[in-house]
Coordinates of C-alpha atoms in Angstrom, one line a residue:
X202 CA 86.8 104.7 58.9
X203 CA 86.1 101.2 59.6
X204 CA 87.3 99.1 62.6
X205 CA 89.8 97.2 61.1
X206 CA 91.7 100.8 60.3
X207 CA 90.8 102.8 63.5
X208 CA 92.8 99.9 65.4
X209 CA 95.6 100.5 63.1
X210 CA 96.0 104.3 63.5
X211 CA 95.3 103.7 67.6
X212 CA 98.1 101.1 67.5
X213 CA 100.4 103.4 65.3
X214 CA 99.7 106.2 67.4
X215 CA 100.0 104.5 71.1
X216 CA 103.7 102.6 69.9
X217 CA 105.1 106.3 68.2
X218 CA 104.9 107.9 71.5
X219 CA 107.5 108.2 74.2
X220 CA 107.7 106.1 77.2
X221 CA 106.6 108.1 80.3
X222 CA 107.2 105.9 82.8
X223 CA 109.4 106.7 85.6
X224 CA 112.3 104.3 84.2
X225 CA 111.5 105.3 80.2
X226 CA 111.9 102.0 79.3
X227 CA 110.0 98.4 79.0
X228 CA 111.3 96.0 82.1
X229 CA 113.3 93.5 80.8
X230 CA 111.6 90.3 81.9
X231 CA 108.4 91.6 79.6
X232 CA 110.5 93.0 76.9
X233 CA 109.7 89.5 74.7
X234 CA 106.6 89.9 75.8
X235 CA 105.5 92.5 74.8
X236 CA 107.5 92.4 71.5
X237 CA 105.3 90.1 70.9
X238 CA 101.9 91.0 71.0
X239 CA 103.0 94.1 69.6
X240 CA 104.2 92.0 66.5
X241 CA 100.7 90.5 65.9
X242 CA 98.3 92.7 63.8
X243 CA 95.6 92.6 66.5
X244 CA 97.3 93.7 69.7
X245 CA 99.7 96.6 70.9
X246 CA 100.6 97.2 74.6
X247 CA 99.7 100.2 76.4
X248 CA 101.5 100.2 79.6
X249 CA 103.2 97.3 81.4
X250 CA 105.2 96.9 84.4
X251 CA 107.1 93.4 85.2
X252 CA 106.3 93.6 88.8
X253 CA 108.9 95.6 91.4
X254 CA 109.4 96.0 95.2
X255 CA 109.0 99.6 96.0
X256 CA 109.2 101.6 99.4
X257 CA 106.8 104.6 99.9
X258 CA 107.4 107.4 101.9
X259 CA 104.0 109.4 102.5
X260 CA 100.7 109.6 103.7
X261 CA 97.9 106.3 104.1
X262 CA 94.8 107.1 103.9
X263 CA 93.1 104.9 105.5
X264 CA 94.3 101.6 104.6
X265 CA 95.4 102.8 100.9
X266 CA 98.9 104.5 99.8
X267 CA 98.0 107.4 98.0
X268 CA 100.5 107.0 95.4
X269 CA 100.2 110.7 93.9
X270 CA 101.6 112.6 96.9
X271 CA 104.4 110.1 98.9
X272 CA 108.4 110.0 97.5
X273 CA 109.5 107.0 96.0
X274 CA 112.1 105.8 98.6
X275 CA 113.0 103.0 96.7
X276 CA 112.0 100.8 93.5
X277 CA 113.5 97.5 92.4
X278 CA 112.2 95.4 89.5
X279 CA 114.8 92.4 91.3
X280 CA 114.9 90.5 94.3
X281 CA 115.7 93.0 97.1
X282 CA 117.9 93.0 100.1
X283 CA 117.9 94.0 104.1
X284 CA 120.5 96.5 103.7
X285 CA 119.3 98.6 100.5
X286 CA 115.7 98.8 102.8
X287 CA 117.2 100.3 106.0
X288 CA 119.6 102.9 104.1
X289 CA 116.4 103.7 102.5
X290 CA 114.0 104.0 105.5
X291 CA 116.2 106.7 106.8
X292 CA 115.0 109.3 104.0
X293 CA 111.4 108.8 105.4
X294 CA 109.4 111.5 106.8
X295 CA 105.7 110.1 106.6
X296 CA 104.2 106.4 106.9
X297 CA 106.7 104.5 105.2
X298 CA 105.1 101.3 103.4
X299 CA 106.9 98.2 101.7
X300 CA 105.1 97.0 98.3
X301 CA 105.7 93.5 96.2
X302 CA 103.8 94.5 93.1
X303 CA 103.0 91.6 90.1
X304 CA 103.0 92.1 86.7
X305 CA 100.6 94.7 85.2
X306 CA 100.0 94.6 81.9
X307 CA 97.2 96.7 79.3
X308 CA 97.0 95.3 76.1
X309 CA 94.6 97.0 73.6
X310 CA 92.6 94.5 70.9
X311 CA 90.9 94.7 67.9
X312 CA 88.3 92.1 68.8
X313 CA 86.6 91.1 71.7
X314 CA 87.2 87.0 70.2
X315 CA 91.3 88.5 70.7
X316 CA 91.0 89.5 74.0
X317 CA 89.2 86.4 75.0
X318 CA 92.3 84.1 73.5
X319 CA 94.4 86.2 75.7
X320 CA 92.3 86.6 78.6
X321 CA 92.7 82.6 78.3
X322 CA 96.0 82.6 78.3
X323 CA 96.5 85.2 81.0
X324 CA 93.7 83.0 83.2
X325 CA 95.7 79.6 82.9
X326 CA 98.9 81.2 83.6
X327 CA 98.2 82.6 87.5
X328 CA 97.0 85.8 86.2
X329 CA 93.5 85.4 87.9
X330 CA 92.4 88.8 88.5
X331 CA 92.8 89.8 84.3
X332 CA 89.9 91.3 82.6
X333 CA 88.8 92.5 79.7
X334 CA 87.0 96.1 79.2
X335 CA 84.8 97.4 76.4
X336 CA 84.5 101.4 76.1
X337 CA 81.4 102.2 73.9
X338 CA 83.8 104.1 71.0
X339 CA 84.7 100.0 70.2
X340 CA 88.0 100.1 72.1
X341 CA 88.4 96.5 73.8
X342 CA 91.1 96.1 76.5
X343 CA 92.8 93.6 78.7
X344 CA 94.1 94.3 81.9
X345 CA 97.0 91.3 82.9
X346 CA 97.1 91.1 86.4
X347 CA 97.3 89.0 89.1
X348 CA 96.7 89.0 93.1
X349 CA 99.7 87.8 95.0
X350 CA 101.1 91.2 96.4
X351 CA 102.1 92.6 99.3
X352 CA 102.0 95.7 101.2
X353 CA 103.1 96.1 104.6
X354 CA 103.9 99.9 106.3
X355 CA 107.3 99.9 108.2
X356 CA 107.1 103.3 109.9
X357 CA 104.8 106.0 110.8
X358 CA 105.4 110.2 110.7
X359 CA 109.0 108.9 110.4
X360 CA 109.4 106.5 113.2
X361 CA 110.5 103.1 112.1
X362 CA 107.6 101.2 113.5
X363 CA 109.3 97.4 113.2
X364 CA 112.5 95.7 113.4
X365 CA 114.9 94.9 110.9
X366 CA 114.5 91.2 111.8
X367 CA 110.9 91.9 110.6
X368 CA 112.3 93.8 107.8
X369 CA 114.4 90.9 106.7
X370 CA 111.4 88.6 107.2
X371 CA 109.2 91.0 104.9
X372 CA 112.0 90.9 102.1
X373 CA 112.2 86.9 102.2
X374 CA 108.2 86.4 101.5
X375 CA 108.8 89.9 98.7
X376 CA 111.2 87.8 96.9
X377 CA 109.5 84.7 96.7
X378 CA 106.7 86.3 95.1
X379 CA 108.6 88.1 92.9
X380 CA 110.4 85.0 91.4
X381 CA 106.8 83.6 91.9
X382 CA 105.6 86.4 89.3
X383 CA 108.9 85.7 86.9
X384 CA 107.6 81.8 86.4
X385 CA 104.4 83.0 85.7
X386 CA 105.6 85.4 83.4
X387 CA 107.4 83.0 81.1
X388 CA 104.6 80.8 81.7
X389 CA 102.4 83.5 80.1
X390 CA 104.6 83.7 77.4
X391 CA 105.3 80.3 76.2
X392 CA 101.3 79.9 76.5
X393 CA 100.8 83.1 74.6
X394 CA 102.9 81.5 72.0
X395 CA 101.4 78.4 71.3
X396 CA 97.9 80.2 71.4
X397 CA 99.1 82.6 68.9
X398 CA 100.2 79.5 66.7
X399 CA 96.7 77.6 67.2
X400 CA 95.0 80.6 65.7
X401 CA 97.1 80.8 62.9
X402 CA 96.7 78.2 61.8
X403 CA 93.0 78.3 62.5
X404 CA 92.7 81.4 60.3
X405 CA 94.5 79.2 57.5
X406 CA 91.6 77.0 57.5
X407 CA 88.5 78.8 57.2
X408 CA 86.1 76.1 56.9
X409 CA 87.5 74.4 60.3
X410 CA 87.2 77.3 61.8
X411 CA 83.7 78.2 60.8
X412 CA 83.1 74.2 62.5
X413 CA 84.5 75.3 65.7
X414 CA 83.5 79.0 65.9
X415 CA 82.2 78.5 69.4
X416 CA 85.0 77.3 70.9
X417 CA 87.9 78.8 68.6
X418 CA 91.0 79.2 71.1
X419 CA 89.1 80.1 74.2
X420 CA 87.9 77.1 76.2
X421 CA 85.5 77.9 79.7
X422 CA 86.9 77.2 82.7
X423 CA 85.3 73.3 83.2
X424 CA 86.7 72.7 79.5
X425 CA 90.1 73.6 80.4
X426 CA 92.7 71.2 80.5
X427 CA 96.7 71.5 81.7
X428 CA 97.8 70.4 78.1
X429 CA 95.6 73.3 76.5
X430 CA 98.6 75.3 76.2
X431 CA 100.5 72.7 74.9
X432 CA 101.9 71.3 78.0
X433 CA 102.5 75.0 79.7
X434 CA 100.3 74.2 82.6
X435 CA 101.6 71.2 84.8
X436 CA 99.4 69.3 87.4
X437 CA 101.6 71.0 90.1
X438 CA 100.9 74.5 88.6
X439 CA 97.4 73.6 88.0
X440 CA 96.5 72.9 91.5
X441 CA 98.9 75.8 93.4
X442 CA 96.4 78.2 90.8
X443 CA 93.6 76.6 92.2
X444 CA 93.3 78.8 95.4
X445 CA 93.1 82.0 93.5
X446 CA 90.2 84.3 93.5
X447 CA 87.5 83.8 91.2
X448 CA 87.5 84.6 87.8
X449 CA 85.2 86.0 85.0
X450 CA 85.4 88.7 82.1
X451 CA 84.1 92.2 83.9
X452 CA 82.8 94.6 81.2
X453 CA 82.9 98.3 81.8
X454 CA 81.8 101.1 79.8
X455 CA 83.8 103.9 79.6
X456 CA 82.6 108.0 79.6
X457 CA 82.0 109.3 75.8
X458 CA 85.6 110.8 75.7
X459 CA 87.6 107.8 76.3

């Protein structure tokens, strides 16, 4: 079977199954999103989450939630208040811990050229911390992800450890980075778009594209400009995604089975 018609069956396979997930569905501030990469013939998402505040009830070990064994107190995919926290935080036992989660996305591709387009796209949207992966049976994926979260623990072996002042504080910064994440979102997405429509048309014209093979729709960092995206970066975005971490492709190989 060649490549071109393994990524089919994989893509066919992956969107016919049911959604897992604890809510069963896609968030609504990816659902365009994703309906769009899964529209194109050389993506299909795997798992996504739009970003959510969630409260933990269980045990840290040392300085990580170990998300396998604590109850989920509370989850919220919008902006959260005081009140819904504290009602919560009575139905803890453990070390109770507050969590602003971004956007995770996993997009599978059929080319490594694909997932550098949208590893682009991703970089020059706030996304900094995406990458792409390589497993040695060909399969190519792109995490989406970015690295403006929060976690903060509230109480310990049920003993609410803080005030609700602090609480309220907590919620304030949680809800500026979720609204934070939803601009960069629909920045992602209007990008996306206008990438998508560049290599169209690129693919329309062979003999341009064979000119500009190096460079296609991925530009290195120092080529980059704000108007790459056809006007979806601003100067103001430009520079507030300047004190992210440091970016690159990381390339991992994956165990024979995967």
């Amino acid at each position: 079977m060649d490549r071109s018609a393994e990524f089919k069956r994989w893509k066919a396979q992956c969107l016919s199954k049911a959604d897992l997930s604890r809510k069963g569905s896609v968030d609504e501030d990816v659902v365009e999103l994703v309906q769009l990469l899964n529209g194109r013939e050389q993506y299909f998402t795997t798992s996504s989450c739009a970003g959510r505040i969630i409260l933990l009830d269980g045990s840290i070990n040392g300085f990580e939630v170990q998300k396998q064994n604590c109850c989920w107190l509370l989850v919220t995919h919008k902006p959260c208040v005081k009140d819904d926290v504290i009602v919560a935080l009575k139905k803890a036992n453990g070390d109770a811990v507050l969590k602003f989660e971004p956007l995770i996305l996993h997009v599978q591709c059929q080319q490594l050229q694909d997932a550098q387009i949208l590893h682009s796209v991703a970089i020059d949207s706030g996304f900094r911390n995406s990458g792409i992966t390589v497993g040695k049976r060909g399969k190519t994926m792109l995490a989406i992800r970015s690295t403006h979260g929060l976690e903060v623990p509230l109480s310990h072996k049920g003993k609410l450890m803080v005030t609700e002042e602090y609480i309220d504080f907590l919620l304030k910064i949680a809800n500026q980075k979720m609204e934070e994440n939803k601009k960069r979102i629909e920045r992602f997405y209007n990008c996306l778009q206008h990438a998508l429509e560049k290599e169209t048309i690129a693919n329309s014209h062979p003999k341009e594209k064979i000119k500009d093979k190096n460079n296609s729709s991925y530009t290195p960092k120092k080529e980059r400009n704000p108007e790459a995206c056809g006007k979806c970066i601003t100067e103001e975005n430009d520079k507030e995604l300047e004190n992210d971490d440091d970016l690159g492709i990381s390339v991992t190989i994956f165990p024979e089975d995967y």
